[in-house]
CSV table of C-alpha atoms in Angstrom, one decimal:
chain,number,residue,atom,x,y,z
A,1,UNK,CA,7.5,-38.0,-43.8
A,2,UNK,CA,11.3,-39.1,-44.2
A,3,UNK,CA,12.9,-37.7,-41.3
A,4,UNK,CA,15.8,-35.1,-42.6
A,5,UNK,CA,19.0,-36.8,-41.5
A,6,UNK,CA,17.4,-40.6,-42.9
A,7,UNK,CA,17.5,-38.1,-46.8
A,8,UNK,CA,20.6,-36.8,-46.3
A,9,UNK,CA,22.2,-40.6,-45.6
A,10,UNK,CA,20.1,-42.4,-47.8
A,11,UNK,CA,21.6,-39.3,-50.9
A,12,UNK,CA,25.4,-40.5,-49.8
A,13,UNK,CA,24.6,-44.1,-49.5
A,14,UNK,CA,23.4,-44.0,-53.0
A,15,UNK,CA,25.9,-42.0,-54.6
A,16,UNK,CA,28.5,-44.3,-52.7
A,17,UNK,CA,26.7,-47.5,-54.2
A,18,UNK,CA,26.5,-46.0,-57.5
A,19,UNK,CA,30.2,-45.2,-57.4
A,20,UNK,CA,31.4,-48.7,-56.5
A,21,UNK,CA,29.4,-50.2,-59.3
A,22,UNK,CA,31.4,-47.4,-62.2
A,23,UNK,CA,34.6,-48.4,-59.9
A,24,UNK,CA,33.6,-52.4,-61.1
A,25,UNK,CA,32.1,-51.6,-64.9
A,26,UNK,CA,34.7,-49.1,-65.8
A,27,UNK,CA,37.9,-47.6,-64.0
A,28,UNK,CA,38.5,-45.8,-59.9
A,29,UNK,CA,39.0,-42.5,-61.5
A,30,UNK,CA,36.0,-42.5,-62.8
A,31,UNK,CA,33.9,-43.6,-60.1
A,32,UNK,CA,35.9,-41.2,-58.0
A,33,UNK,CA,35.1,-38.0,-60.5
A,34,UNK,CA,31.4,-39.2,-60.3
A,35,UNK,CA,31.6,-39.4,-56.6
A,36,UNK,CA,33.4,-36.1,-56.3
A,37,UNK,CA,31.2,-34.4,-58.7
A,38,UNK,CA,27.6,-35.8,-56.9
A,39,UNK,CA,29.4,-34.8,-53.4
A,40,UNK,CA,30.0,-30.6,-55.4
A,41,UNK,CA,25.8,-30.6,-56.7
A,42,UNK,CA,25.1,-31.3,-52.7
A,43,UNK,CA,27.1,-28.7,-51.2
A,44,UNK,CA,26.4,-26.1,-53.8
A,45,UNK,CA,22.7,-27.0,-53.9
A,46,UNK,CA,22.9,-26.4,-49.8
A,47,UNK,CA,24.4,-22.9,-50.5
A,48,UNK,CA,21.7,-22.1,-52.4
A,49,UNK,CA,19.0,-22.8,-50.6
A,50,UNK,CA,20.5,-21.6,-47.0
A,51,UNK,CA,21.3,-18.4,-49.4
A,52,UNK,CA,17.5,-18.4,-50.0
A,53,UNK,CA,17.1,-18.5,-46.4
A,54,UNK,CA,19.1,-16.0,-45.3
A,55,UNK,CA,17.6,-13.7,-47.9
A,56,UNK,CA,13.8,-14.6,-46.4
A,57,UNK,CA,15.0,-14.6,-43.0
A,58,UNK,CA,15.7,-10.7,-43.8
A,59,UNK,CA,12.1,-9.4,-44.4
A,60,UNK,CA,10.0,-13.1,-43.3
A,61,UNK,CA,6.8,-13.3,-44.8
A,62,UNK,CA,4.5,-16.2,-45.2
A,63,UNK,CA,3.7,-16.0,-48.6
A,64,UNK,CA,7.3,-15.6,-49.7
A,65,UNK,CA,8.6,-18.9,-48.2
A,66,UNK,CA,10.5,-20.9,-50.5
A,67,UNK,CA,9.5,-24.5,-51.1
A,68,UNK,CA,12.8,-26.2,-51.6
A,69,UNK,CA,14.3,-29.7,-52.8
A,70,UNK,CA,15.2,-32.3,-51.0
A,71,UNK,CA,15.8,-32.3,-47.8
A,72,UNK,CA,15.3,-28.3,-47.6
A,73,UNK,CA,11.6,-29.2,-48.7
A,74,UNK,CA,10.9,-30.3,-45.0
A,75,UNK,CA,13.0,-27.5,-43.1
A,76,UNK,CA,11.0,-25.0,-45.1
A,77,UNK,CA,7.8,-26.6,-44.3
A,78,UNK,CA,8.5,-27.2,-40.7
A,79,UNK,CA,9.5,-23.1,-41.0
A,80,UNK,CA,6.2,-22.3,-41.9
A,81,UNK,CA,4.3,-24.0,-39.8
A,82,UNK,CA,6.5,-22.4,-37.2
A,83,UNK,CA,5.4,-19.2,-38.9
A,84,UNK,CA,1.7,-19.7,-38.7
A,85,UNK,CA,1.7,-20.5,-35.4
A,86,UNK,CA,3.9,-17.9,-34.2
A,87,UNK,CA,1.6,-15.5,-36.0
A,88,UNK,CA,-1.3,-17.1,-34.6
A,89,UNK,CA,0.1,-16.4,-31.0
A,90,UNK,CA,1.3,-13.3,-31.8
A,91,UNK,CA,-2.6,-12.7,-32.5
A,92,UNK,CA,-3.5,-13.7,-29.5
A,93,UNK,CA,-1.1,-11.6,-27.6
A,94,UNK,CA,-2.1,-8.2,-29.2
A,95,UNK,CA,-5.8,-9.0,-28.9
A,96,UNK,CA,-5.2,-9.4,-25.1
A,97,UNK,CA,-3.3,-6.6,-25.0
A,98,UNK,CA,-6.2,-4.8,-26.6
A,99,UNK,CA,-8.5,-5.9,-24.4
A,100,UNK,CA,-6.3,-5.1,-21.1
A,101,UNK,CA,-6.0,-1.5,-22.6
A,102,UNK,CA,-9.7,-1.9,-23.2
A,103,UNK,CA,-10.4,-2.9,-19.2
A,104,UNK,CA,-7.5,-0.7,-17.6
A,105,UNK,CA,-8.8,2.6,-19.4
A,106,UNK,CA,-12.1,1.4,-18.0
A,107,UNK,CA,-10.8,1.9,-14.8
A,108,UNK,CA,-11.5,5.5,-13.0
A,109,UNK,CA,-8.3,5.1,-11.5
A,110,UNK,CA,-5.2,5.9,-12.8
A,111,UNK,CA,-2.4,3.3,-13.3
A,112,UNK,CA,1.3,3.6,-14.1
A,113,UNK,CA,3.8,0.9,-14.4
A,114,UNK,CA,7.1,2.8,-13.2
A,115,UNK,CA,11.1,0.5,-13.6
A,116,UNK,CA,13.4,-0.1,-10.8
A,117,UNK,CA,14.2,3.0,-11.4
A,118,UNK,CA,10.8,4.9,-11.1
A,119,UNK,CA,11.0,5.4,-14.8
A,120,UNK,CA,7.6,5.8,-16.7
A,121,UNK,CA,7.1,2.4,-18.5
A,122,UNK,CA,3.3,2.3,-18.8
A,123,UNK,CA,0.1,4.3,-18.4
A,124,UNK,CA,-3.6,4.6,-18.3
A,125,UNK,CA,-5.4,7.7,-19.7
A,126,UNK,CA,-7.1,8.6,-16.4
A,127,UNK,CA,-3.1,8.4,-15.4
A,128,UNK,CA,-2.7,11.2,-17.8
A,129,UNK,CA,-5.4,13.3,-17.1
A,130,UNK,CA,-5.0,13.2,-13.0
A,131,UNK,CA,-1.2,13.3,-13.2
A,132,UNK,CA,-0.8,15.6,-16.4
A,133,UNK,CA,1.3,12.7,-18.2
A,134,UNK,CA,1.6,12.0,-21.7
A,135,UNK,CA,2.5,8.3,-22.0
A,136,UNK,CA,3.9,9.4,-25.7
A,137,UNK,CA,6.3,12.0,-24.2
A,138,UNK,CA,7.2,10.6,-20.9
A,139,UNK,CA,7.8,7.0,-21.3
A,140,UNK,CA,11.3,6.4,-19.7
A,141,UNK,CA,11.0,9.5,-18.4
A,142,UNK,CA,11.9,10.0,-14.2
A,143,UNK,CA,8.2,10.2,-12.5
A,144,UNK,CA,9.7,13.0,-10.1
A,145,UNK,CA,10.8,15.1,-13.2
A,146,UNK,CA,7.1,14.9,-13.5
A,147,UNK,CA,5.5,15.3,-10.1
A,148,UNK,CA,7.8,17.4,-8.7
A,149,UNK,CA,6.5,17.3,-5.5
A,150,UNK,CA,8.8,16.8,-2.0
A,151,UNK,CA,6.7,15.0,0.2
A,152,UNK,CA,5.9,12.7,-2.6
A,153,UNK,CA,9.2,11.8,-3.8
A,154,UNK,CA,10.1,10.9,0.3
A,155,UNK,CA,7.6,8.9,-0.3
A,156,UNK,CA,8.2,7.3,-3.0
A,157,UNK,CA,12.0,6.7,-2.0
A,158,UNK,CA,10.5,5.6,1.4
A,159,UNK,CA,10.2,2.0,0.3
A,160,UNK,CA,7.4,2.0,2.5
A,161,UNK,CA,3.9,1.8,1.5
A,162,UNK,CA,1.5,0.7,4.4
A,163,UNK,CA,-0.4,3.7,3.9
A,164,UNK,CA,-1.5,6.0,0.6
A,165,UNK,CA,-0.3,9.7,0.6
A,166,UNK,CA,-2.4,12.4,-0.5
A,167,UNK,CA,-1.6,14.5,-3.4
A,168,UNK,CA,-3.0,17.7,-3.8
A,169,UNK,CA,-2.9,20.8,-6.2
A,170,UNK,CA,-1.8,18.6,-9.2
A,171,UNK,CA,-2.0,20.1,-12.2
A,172,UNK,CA,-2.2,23.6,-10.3
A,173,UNK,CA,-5.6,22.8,-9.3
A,174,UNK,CA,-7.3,22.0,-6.3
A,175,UNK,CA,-7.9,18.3,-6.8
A,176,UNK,CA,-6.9,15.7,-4.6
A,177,UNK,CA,-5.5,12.3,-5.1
A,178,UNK,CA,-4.8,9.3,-3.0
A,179,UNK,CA,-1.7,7.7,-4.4
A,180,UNK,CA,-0.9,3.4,-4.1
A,181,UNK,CA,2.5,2.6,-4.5
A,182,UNK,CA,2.1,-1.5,-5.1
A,183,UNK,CA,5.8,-2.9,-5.2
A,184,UNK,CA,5.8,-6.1,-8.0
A,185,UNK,CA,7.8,-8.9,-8.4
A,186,UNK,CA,10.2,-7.4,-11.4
A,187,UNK,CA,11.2,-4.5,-8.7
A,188,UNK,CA,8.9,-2.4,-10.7
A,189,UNK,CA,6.4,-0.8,-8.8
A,190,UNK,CA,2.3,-0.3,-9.8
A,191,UNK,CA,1.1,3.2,-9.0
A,192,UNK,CA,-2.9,4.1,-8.4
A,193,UNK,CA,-4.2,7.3,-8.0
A,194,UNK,CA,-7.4,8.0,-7.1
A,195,UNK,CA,-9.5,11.5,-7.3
A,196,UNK,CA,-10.5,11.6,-3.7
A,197,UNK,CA,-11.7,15.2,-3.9
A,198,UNK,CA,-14.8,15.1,-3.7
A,199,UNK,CA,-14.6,12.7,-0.6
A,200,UNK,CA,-12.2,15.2,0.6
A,201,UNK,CA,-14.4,18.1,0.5
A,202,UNK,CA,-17.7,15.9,2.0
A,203,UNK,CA,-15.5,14.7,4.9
A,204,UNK,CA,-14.6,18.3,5.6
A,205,UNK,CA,-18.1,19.5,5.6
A,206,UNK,CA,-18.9,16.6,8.1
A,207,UNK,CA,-16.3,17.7,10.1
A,208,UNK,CA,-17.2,21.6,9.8
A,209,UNK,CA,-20.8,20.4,10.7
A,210,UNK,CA,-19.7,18.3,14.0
A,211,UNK,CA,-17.3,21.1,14.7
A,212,UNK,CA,-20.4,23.9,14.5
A,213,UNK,CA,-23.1,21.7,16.3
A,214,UNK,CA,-20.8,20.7,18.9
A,215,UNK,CA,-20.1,24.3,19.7
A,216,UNK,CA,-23.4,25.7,19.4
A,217,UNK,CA,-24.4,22.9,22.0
A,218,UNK,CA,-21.7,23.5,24.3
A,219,UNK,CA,-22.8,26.8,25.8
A,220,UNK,CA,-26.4,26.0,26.8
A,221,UNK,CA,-25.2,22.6,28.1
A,222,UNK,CA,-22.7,24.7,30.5
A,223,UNK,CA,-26.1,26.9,31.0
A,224,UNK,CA,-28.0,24.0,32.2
A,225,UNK,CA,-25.5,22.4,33.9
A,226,UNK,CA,-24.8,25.2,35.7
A,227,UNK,CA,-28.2,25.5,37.0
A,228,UNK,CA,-28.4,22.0,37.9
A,229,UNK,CA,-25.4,22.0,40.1
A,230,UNK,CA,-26.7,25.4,41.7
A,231,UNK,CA,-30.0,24.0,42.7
A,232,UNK,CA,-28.4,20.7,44.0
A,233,UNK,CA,-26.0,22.8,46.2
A,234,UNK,CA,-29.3,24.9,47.7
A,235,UNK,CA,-30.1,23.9,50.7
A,236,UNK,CA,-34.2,22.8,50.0
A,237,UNK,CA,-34.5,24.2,46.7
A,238,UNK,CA,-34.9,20.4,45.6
A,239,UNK,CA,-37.3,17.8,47.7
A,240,UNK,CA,-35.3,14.8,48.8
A,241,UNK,CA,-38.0,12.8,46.4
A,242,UNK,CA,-36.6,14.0,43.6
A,243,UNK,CA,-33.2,14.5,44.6
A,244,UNK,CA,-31.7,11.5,43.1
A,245,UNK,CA,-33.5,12.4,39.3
A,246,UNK,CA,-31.3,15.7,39.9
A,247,UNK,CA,-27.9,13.5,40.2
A,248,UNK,CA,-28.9,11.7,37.3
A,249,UNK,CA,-29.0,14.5,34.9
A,250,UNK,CA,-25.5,15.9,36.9
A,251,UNK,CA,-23.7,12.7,35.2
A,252,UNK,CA,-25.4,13.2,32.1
A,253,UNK,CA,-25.0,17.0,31.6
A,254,UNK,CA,-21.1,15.8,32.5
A,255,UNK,CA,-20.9,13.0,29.7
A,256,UNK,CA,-22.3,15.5,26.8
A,257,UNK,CA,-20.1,18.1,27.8
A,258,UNK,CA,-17.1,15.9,27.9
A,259,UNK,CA,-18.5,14.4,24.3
A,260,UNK,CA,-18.7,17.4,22.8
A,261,UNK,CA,-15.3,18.6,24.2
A,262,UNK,CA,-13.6,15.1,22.3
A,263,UNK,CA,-15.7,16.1,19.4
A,264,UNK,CA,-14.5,19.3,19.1
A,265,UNK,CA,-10.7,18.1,19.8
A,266,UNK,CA,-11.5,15.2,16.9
A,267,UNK,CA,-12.3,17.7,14.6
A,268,UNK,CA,-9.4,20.5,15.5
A,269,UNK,CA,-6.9,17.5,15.0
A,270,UNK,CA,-8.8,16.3,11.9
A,271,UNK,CA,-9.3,19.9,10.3
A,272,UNK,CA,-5.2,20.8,11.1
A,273,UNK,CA,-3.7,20.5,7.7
A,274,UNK,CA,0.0,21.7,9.3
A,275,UNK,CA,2.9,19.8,10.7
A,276,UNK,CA,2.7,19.5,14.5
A,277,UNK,CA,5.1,21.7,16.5
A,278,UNK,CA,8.7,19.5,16.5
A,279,UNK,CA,9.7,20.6,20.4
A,280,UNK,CA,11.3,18.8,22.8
A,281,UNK,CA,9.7,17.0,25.1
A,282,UNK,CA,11.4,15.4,28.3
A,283,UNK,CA,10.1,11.7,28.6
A,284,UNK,CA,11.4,11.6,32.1
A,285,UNK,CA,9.0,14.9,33.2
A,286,UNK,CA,6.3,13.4,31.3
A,287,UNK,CA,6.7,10.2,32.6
A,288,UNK,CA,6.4,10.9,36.1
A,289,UNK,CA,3.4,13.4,35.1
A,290,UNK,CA,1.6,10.6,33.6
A,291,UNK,CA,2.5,8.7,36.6
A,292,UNK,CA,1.2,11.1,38.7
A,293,UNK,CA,-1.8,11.5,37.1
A,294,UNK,CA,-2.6,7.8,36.7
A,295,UNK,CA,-2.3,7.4,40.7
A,296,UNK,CA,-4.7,10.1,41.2
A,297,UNK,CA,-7.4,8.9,38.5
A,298,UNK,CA,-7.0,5.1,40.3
A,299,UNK,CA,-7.5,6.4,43.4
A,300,UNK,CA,-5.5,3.7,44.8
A,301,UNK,CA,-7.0,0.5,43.8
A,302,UNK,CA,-4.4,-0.2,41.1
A,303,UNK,CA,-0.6,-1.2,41.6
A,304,UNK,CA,1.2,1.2,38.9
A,305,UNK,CA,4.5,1.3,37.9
A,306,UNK,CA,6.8,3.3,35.3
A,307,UNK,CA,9.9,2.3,33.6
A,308,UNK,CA,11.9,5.1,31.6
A,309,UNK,CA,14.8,5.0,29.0
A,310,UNK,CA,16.4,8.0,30.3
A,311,UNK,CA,18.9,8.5,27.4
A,312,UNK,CA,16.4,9.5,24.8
A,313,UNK,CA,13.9,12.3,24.7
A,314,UNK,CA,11.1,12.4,21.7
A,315,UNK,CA,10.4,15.5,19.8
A,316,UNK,CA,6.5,17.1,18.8
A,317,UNK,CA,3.8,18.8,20.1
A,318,UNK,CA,3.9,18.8,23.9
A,319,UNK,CA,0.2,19.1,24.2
A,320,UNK,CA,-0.8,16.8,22.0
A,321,UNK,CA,1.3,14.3,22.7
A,322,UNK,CA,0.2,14.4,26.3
A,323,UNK,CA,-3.1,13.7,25.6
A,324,UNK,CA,-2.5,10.9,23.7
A,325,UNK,CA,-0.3,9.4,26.1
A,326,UNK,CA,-2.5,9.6,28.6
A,327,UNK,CA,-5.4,8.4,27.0
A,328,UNK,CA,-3.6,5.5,26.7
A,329,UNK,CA,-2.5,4.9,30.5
A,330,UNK,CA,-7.0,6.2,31.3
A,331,UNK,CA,-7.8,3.6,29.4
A,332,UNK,CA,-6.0,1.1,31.2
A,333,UNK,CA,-7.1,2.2,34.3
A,334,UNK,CA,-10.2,2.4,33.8
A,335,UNK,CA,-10.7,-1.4,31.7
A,336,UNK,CA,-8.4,-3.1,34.6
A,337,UNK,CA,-10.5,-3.9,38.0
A,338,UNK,CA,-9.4,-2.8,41.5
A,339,UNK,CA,-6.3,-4.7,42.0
A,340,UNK,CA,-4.9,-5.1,38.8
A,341,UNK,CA,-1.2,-4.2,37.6
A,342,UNK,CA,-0.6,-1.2,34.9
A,343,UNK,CA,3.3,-1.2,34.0
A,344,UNK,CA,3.9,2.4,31.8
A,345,UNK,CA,7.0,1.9,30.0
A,346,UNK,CA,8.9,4.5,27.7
A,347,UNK,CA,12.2,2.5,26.0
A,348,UNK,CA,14.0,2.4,22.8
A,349,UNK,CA,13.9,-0.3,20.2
A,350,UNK,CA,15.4,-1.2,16.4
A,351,UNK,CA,16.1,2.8,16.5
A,352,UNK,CA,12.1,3.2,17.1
A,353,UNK,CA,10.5,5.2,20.9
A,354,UNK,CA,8.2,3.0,22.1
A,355,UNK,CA,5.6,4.1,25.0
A,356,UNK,CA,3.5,1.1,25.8
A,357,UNK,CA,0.6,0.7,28.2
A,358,UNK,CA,0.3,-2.6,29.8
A,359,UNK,CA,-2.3,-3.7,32.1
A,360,UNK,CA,-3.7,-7.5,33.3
A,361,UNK,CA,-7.3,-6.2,32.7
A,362,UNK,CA,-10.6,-7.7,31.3
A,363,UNK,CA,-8.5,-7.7,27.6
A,364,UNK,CA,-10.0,-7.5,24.2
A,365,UNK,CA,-11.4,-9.8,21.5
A,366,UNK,CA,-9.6,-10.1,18.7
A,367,UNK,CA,-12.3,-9.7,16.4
A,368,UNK,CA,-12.5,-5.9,17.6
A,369,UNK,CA,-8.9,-4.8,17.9
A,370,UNK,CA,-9.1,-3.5,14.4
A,371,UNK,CA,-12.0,-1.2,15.1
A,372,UNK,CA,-10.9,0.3,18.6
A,373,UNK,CA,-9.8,3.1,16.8
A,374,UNK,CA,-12.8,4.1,15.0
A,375,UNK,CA,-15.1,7.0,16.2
A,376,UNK,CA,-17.4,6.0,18.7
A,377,UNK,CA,-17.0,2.0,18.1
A,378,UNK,CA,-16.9,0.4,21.9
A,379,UNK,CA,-16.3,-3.5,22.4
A,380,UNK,CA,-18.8,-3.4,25.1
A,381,UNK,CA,-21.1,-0.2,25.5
A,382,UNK,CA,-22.4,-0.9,28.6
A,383,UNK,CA,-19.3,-0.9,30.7
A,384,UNK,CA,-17.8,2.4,28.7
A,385,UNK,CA,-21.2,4.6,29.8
A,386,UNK,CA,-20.0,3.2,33.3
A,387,UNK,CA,-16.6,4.1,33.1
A,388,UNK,CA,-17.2,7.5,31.7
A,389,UNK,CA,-15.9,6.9,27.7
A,390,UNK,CA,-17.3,9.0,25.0
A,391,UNK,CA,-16.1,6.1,21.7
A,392,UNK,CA,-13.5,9.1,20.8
A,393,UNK,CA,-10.8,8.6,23.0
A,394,UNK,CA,-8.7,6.3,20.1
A,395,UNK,CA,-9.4,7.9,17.5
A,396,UNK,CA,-7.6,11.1,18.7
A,397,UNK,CA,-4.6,9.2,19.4
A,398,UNK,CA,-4.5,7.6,16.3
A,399,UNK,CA,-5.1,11.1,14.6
A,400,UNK,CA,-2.2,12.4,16.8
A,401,UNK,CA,0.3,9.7,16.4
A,402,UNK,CA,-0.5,9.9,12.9
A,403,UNK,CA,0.5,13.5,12.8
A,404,UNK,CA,3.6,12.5,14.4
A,405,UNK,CA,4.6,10.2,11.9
A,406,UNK,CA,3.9,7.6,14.6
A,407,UNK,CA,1.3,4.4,14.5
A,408,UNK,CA,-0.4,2.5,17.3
A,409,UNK,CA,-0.4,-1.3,17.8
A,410,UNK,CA,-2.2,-3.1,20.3
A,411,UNK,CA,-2.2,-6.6,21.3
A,412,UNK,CA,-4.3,-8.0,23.6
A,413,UNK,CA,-5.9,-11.7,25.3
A,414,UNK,CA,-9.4,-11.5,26.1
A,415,UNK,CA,-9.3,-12.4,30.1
A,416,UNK,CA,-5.0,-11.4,30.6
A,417,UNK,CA,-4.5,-7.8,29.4
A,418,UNK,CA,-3.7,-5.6,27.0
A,419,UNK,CA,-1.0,-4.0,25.5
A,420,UNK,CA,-1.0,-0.3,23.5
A,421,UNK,CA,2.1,0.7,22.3
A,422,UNK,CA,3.0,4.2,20.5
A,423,UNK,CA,5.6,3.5,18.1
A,424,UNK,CA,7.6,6.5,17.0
A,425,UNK,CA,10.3,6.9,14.3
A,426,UNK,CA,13.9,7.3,14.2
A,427,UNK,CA,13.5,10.7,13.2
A,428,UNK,CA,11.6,12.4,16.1
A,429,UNK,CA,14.0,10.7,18.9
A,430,UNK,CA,16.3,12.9,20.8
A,431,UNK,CA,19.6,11.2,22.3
A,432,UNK,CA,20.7,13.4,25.6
């Protein structure tokens, strides 16, 4: 095939050379007439056929392509070629598209694609039926004129999405759902929800189970250790033979009961749906209590010091907080052999309370720091029956930081130490 521009030269060489030969036979008006009026047929016949164009261009249609002449033979045919192929993609895009409707609607989660502006671009029908959206209706639409719910519009405008947050009653019902906010790389952000009620309402039976058994054992463990503790204290009631087997079941009476007391605490925490109380607590005071207590469970074997940010105070619940804390600073205490160093430190940083626990102990493995907090996992369960730990202790904090809006972090080398820090938020510090 000619290329274009070679037919459009090779149309004014000719009608040049034919021009010079009526210049030579005849007269140079004439060949210039002849010349002008070749030069008028080419224009107007490119008039017509980019008028044709224009006119297809308006409602395209493969079928109604014209043909052309000339020159306008190849664009034309070069334009339907385009056409097909264009077409052809076009095909392929909407059959994809099919499918991923096909796959996503699969999906029992729910999915919406919301703008940089939490507009509605996109959703699933689960979407719809778990968030009461209507994809027809609410495209472009805000999603918190939708789900008009506080916490989860903080949320959303939070810009931080470590963790999912629970949305209940939707639809004025008494589902619950676990919502993902995925940030993409267009500044739009993916949203999953996920019906989590009936895992809500299993997990609440196992906790109303551990909650009833643990309470229902508690009172004829107190019975029995009461009687134990009686005998051992009468003089000859027990033969020395068997005096030993009577100590024994002292310490073990003692580690059910303080079991069961974690598993009740585990499952008040767990089971307490309200905000903690948003008091104010004096660091300093609770500093040197911690202190104070530390010393006492140590006994003197361990070198303990305390370092306070006077200057800023930390709002919650006093109680629980305490515990937490103090868990913390047992821990170390008990995981550090006689000798060691335990530095308690309360101090601000990037706007953020930090109360850290550092000791020079036995450390951990990495491989385990990101199950410490789970109930009842130990990194070595021979040395925590020895040191008196019931496998809950991390797991409350973790519940009660979380409650606090707070999160734990620990870092640690087996063989050099450890270090657990309580991070709390900007929000719950107090400047004196």
């Amino acid at each position: 095939m000619i290329d274009i521009r070679w037919k459009a030269g090779l149309f004014i060489c000719a009608l040049s050379i034919m021009s010079i030969f009526l210049w030579l036979i005849t007269s140079l008006i004439t060949a210039l007439i002849v010349f002008s009026c070749g030069l008028l047929f080419y224009v107007v016949n490119h008039i017509f056929w980019i008028h044709e164009l224009n006119r297809w261009l308006k409602s395209p249609d493969l079928r109604g392509v014209p043909e052309g002449t000339g020159l306008w033979e190849d664009v034309y045919s070069s334009l339907l070629k385009y056409e097909r192929r264009n077409t052809y993609k076009q095909t392929e895009l909407n059959s994809a598209l099919e499918r991923f409707q096909i796959v996503a609607n699969a999906i029992p989660d729910g999915l919406v694609i919301l703008s940089a502006a939490n507009t509605i671009e996109w959703c699933t029908s689960h979407a719809e039926y778990q968030l009461g959206l209507d994809l027809k209706t609410d495209t472009n639409l805000p999603i918190v004129n939708l789900l008009r719910n506080s916490h989860f519009i903080a949320y959303l405008y939070s810009e931080v999405y470590d963790e999912p947050f629970k949305l209940k009653d939707v639809k004025s019902t008494e589902s619950t759902l676990e919502i993902w906010l995925i940030p993409l790389a267009t500044k739009q952000k993916l949203l999953i929800s996920r019906d989590i009620t009936q895992i809500e309402k299993v997990d609440a039976m196992r906790r109303d189970f551990i909650a009833n058994v643990s309470h229902e054992l508690r009172t004829p463990l107190t019975v029995v250790g009461g009687f134990i503790e009686t005998l051992s204290d009468m003089k000859g009631a027990i033969p020395d033979s068997i005096r030993s087997y009577f100590g024994m079941m002292q310490d073990q009476t003692t580690r059910m009961r303080r079991l069961i007391e974690d598993l009740l605490t585990l499952s008040h925490i767990e089971s307490n749906t309200q905000a903690p109380d948003n008091n104010p607590i004096n660091m300093s005071m609770l500093m040197d209590m911690l202190l104070n207590d530390a010393n006492a469970l140590s006994q003197g074997k361990h070198h303990i010091t305390a370092q306070t940010n006077p200057h800023f105070d930390l709002s919650g619940a006093v109680d629980e907080l305490q515990s937490a804390l103090g868990n913390l600073v047992s821990n170390a205490i008990r995981y550090t052999p006689a000798g060691g160093e335990i530095k308690i430190i309360w101090q601000l940083r990037d706007d953020q309370g930090i109360f850290s626990v550092t000791d020079n102990g036995i450390g951990i493995d990495q491989q385990h720091i990101h199950r410490l907090t789970e109930r009842f996992y130990r990194v070595d369960r021979g040395r925590s029956r020895e040191t008196g730990g019931t496998g809950l202790g991390l797991s409350i904090v973790k519940h009660i930081l979380t409650r606090h809006q707070a999160k734990l972090e620990i870092t640690s080398e087996l063989g050099t130490g450890s270090t657990f820090s309580a991070i709390f938020p900007k929000a719950r510090m107090i400047q004196k």
